[in-house]
CSV table of C-alpha atoms in Angstrom, one decimal:
chain,number,residue,atom,x,y,z
P,1,UNK,CA,-19.7,17.4,120.1
P,2,UNK,CA,-17.9,14.8,118.4
P,3,UNK,CA,-21.0,13.1,117.5
P,4,UNK,CA,-22.4,16.3,116.2
P,5,UNK,CA,-19.3,16.9,114.2
P,6,UNK,CA,-19.5,13.4,112.9
P,7,UNK,CA,-23.2,13.9,112.2
P,8,UNK,CA,-22.5,17.3,110.5
P,9,UNK,CA,-19.8,15.6,108.5
P,10,UNK,CA,-22.1,12.8,107.6
P,11,UNK,CA,-24.9,15.3,106.8
P,12,UNK,CA,-22.4,17.3,104.6
P,13,UNK,CA,-21.4,14.1,102.9
P,14,UNK,CA,-25.0,13.2,102.3
P,15,UNK,CA,-25.7,16.7,101.0
P,16,UNK,CA,-22.7,16.3,98.7
P,17,UNK,CA,-24.0,12.9,97.6
P,18,UNK,CA,-27.5,14.4,97.2
P,19,UNK,CA,-26.1,17.3,95.1
P,20,UNK,CA,-24.0,14.9,93.0
P,21,UNK,CA,-27.0,12.6,92.6
P,22,UNK,CA,-29.2,15.6,91.6
P,23,UNK,CA,-26.5,16.7,89.2
P,24,UNK,CA,-26.3,13.2,87.8
P,25,UNK,CA,-30.1,13.1,87.6
P,26,UNK,CA,-30.2,16.5,85.8
P,27,UNK,CA,-27.4,15.4,83.5
P,28,UNK,CA,-29.3,12.1,82.9
P,29,UNK,CA,-32.5,14.0,82.3
P,30,UNK,CA,-30.8,16.2,79.8
P,31,UNK,CA,-29.1,13.2,78.2
P,32,UNK,CA,-32.5,11.4,78.2
P,33,UNK,CA,-34.2,14.5,76.6
P,34,UNK,CA,-31.5,14.7,74.0
P,35,UNK,CA,-31.8,11.0,73.3
P,36,UNK,CA,-35.6,11.3,73.1
P,37,UNK,CA,-35.1,14.3,70.7
P,38,UNK,CA,-32.7,12.3,68.7
P,39,UNK,CA,-35.1,9.3,68.7
P,40,UNK,CA,-38.0,11.7,67.7
P,41,UNK,CA,-35.7,13.2,64.9
P,42,UNK,CA,-34.8,9.7,63.8
P,43,UNK,CA,-38.4,8.6,63.7
P,44,UNK,CA,-39.3,11.7,61.7
P,45,UNK,CA,-36.4,11.0,59.3
P,46,UNK,CA,-37.5,7.4,59.1
P,47,UNK,CA,-41.1,8.5,58.3
P,48,UNK,CA,-39.7,10.9,55.7
P,49,UNK,CA,-37.5,8.2,54.3
P,50,UNK,CA,-40.5,5.8,54.1
P,51,UNK,CA,-42.6,8.4,52.3
P,52,UNK,CA,-39.7,9.1,49.9
P,53,UNK,CA,-39.2,5.4,49.4
P,54,UNK,CA,-42.9,4.9,48.7
P,55,UNK,CA,-42.6,7.6,46.0
P,56,UNK,CA,-39.2,6.4,44.7
P,57,UNK,CA,-39.9,2.7,44.4
P,58,UNK,CA,-42.7,3.2,41.9
P,59,UNK,CA,-40.6,5.7,39.9
P,60,UNK,CA,-38.0,3.0,39.5
P,61,UNK,CA,-40.6,0.9,37.6
P,62,UNK,CA,-39.1,-2.3,38.9
P,63,UNK,CA,-42.0,-4.5,37.6
P,64,UNK,CA,-41.7,-3.1,34.1
P,65,UNK,CA,-37.9,-3.3,34.2
P,66,UNK,CA,-38.1,-6.9,35.5
P,67,UNK,CA,-40.5,-7.7,32.6
P,68,UNK,CA,-38.1,-6.1,30.1
P,69,UNK,CA,-35.2,-8.1,31.7
P,70,UNK,CA,-37.1,-11.3,31.5
P,71,UNK,CA,-38.0,-10.6,27.8
P,72,UNK,CA,-34.4,-9.8,27.1
P,73,UNK,CA,-33.2,-13.1,28.8
P,74,UNK,CA,-35.8,-15.0,26.8
P,75,UNK,CA,-34.6,-13.3,23.6
P,76,UNK,CA,-31.0,-14.2,24.5
P,77,UNK,CA,-32.0,-17.8,25.1
P,78,UNK,CA,-33.8,-17.9,21.7
P,79,UNK,CA,-30.9,-16.4,19.9
P,80,UNK,CA,-28.4,-18.8,21.6
P,81,UNK,CA,-30.6,-21.7,20.6
P,82,UNK,CA,-30.8,-20.3,17.0
P,83,UNK,CA,-27.1,-19.9,16.9
P,84,UNK,CA,-26.5,-23.3,18.3
P,85,UNK,CA,-28.8,-24.8,15.7
P,86,UNK,CA,-27.1,-22.8,12.9
P,87,UNK,CA,-23.7,-24.0,14.2
P,88,UNK,CA,-24.9,-27.6,14.2
P,89,UNK,CA,-26.4,-27.2,10.7
P,90,UNK,CA,-23.1,-25.6,9.5
P,91,UNK,CA,-21.1,-28.5,10.9
P,92,UNK,CA,-23.4,-31.0,9.3
P,93,UNK,CA,-23.2,-29.2,5.9
P,94,UNK,CA,-19.4,-29.0,6.1
P,95,UNK,CA,-19.4,-32.8,6.8
P,96,UNK,CA,-21.7,-33.4,3.9
P,97,UNK,CA,-19.6,-31.1,1.6
P,98,UNK,CA,-16.5,-33.1,2.5
P,99,UNK,CA,-18.3,-36.3,1.7
P,100,UNK,CA,-19.6,-34.9,-1.5
P,101,UNK,CA,-16.1,-33.6,-2.6
P,102,UNK,CA,-14.6,-37.0,-1.8
P,103,UNK,CA,-17.4,-38.7,-3.8
P,104,UNK,CA,-16.8,-36.3,-6.7
P,105,UNK,CA,-13.1,-37.0,-6.6
P,106,UNK,CA,-13.7,-40.7,-6.8
P,107,UNK,CA,-16.2,-40.3,-9.7
P,108,UNK,CA,-13.7,-38.0,-11.5
P,109,UNK,CA,-11.0,-40.7,-11.1
P,110,UNK,CA,-13.4,-43.4,-12.3
P,111,UNK,CA,-14.4,-41.5,-15.5
P,112,UNK,CA,-10.8,-40.2,-16.0
P,113,UNK,CA,-12.0,-36.6,-15.9
P,114,UNK,CA,-8.6,-35.1,-15.4
P,115,UNK,CA,-7.2,-36.8,-18.5
P,116,UNK,CA,-10.3,-35.8,-20.5
P,117,UNK,CA,-10.0,-32.2,-19.3
P,118,UNK,CA,-6.4,-32.2,-20.4
P,119,UNK,CA,-7.4,-33.5,-23.8
P,120,UNK,CA,-10.2,-31.0,-24.0
P,121,UNK,CA,-7.8,-28.2,-23.2
P,122,UNK,CA,-5.3,-29.4,-25.8
P,123,UNK,CA,-8.1,-29.7,-28.4
P,124,UNK,CA,-9.3,-26.2,-27.5
P,125,UNK,CA,-5.8,-24.8,-28.0
P,126,UNK,CA,-5.5,-26.6,-31.3
P,127,UNK,CA,-9.0,-25.3,-32.3
P,128,UNK,CA,-8.0,-21.8,-31.4
P,129,UNK,CA,-4.8,-22.0,-33.3
P,130,UNK,CA,-6.5,-23.5,-36.4
P,131,UNK,CA,-9.3,-20.9,-36.2
P,132,UNK,CA,-6.6,-18.2,-36.1
P,133,UNK,CA,-4.9,-19.7,-39.0
P,134,UNK,CA,-8.2,-20.0,-40.9
P,135,UNK,CA,-9.0,-16.4,-40.2
P,136,UNK,CA,-5.6,-15.3,-41.4
P,137,UNK,CA,-5.9,-17.4,-44.5
P,138,UNK,CA,-9.3,-16.0,-45.2
P,139,UNK,CA,-8.0,-12.5,-44.8
P,140,UNK,CA,-5.1,-13.3,-47.1
P,141,UNK,CA,-7.5,-14.8,-49.7
P,142,UNK,CA,-9.8,-11.8,-49.5
P,143,UNK,CA,-6.8,-9.5,-50.1
P,144,UNK,CA,-5.6,-11.6,-53.0
P,145,UNK,CA,-9.0,-11.7,-54.6
P,146,UNK,CA,-9.2,-7.9,-54.2
P,147,UNK,CA,-5.8,-7.6,-55.8
P,148,UNK,CA,-6.8,-10.0,-58.6
P,149,UNK,CA,-10.0,-8.0,-59.3
P,150,UNK,CA,-8.0,-4.8,-59.3
P,151,UNK,CA,-5.5,-6.5,-61.7
P,152,UNK,CA,-8.3,-7.6,-64.0
P,153,UNK,CA,-9.8,-4.2,-64.0
P,154,UNK,CA,-6.4,-2.6,-64.8
P,155,UNK,CA,-5.9,-5.2,-67.5
P,156,UNK,CA,-9.3,-4.3,-69.0
P,157,UNK,CA,-8.5,-0.6,-68.9
P,158,UNK,CA,-5.1,-1.2,-70.4
P,159,UNK,CA,-6.7,-3.4,-73.1
P,160,UNK,CA,-9.2,-0.6,-73.9
P,161,UNK,CA,-6.4,1.9,-74.0
P,162,UNK,CA,-4.4,-0.4,-76.3
P,163,UNK,CA,-7.4,-0.9,-78.5
P,164,UNK,CA,-7.8,2.8,-78.7
P,165,UNK,CA,-4.2,3.3,-79.5
P,166,UNK,CA,-4.2,0.4,-82.0
P,167,UNK,CA,-7.2,2.1,-83.7
P,168,UNK,CA,-5.3,5.4,-83.8
P,169,UNK,CA,-2.3,3.5,-85.2
P,170,UNK,CA,-4.4,1.8,-87.8
P,171,UNK,CA,-6.0,5.1,-88.7
P,172,UNK,CA,-2.6,6.7,-88.9
P,173,UNK,CA,-1.2,3.7,-91.0
P,174,UNK,CA,-4.2,3.9,-93.3
P,175,UNK,CA,-3.8,7.7,-93.7
P,176,UNK,CA,-0.1,7.1,-94.3
P,177,UNK,CA,-0.8,4.4,-96.9
P,178,UNK,CA,-3.3,6.7,-98.6
P,179,UNK,CA,-0.8,9.5,-98.8
P,180,UNK,CA,1.2,10.0,-101.9
P,181,UNK,CA,4.8,8.7,-101.5
P,182,UNK,CA,6.2,12.0,-102.8
P,183,UNK,CA,4.2,14.0,-100.4
P,184,UNK,CA,5.4,11.7,-97.7
P,185,UNK,CA,9.0,12.5,-98.5
P,186,UNK,CA,8.3,16.2,-98.4
P,187,UNK,CA,6.3,15.9,-95.2
P,188,UNK,CA,9.1,14.1,-93.4
P,189,UNK,CA,12.0,15.9,-94.8
P,190,UNK,CA,13.9,17.9,-92.4
P,191,UNK,CA,16.1,19.7,-94.8
């Protein structure tokens, strides 16, 4: 009986182990099915992503954009080279300009240009002053000539008027001399 009880206990334990193993198996089967479903869903998502990527990558126009980028980089390199050449040329021209200015300064010193410029400026001022004086003198002379002409004209008119008056006087004197002295007395008598 003891052995049957031990065997029943052992059978019960095995049944419990079997049930637990069946439960674990069922649970593992469900987990495996869920994992397979997730794997299948992931594969479908992967296929959809690949299909989308195959459509998306051409829409990005990567080759065209890379070509544009390469052209832009080449243009930047060309412009940088042009700018560098222009900068080098400008530096060279500034250097040449400095040399030229120093040479001109030396030449100006040798030919006494500053002194000559000062003399020229003084001569120009003197010329301007004398030209102004000449113009003023010319204007004064013109005015005097006009006044002299007017004076001569007035003298001529006055002379003509005097000649006319002198003629009138002579005529009056002649008429007076022709008049009888007695009549003269009567004509000028105020009584």
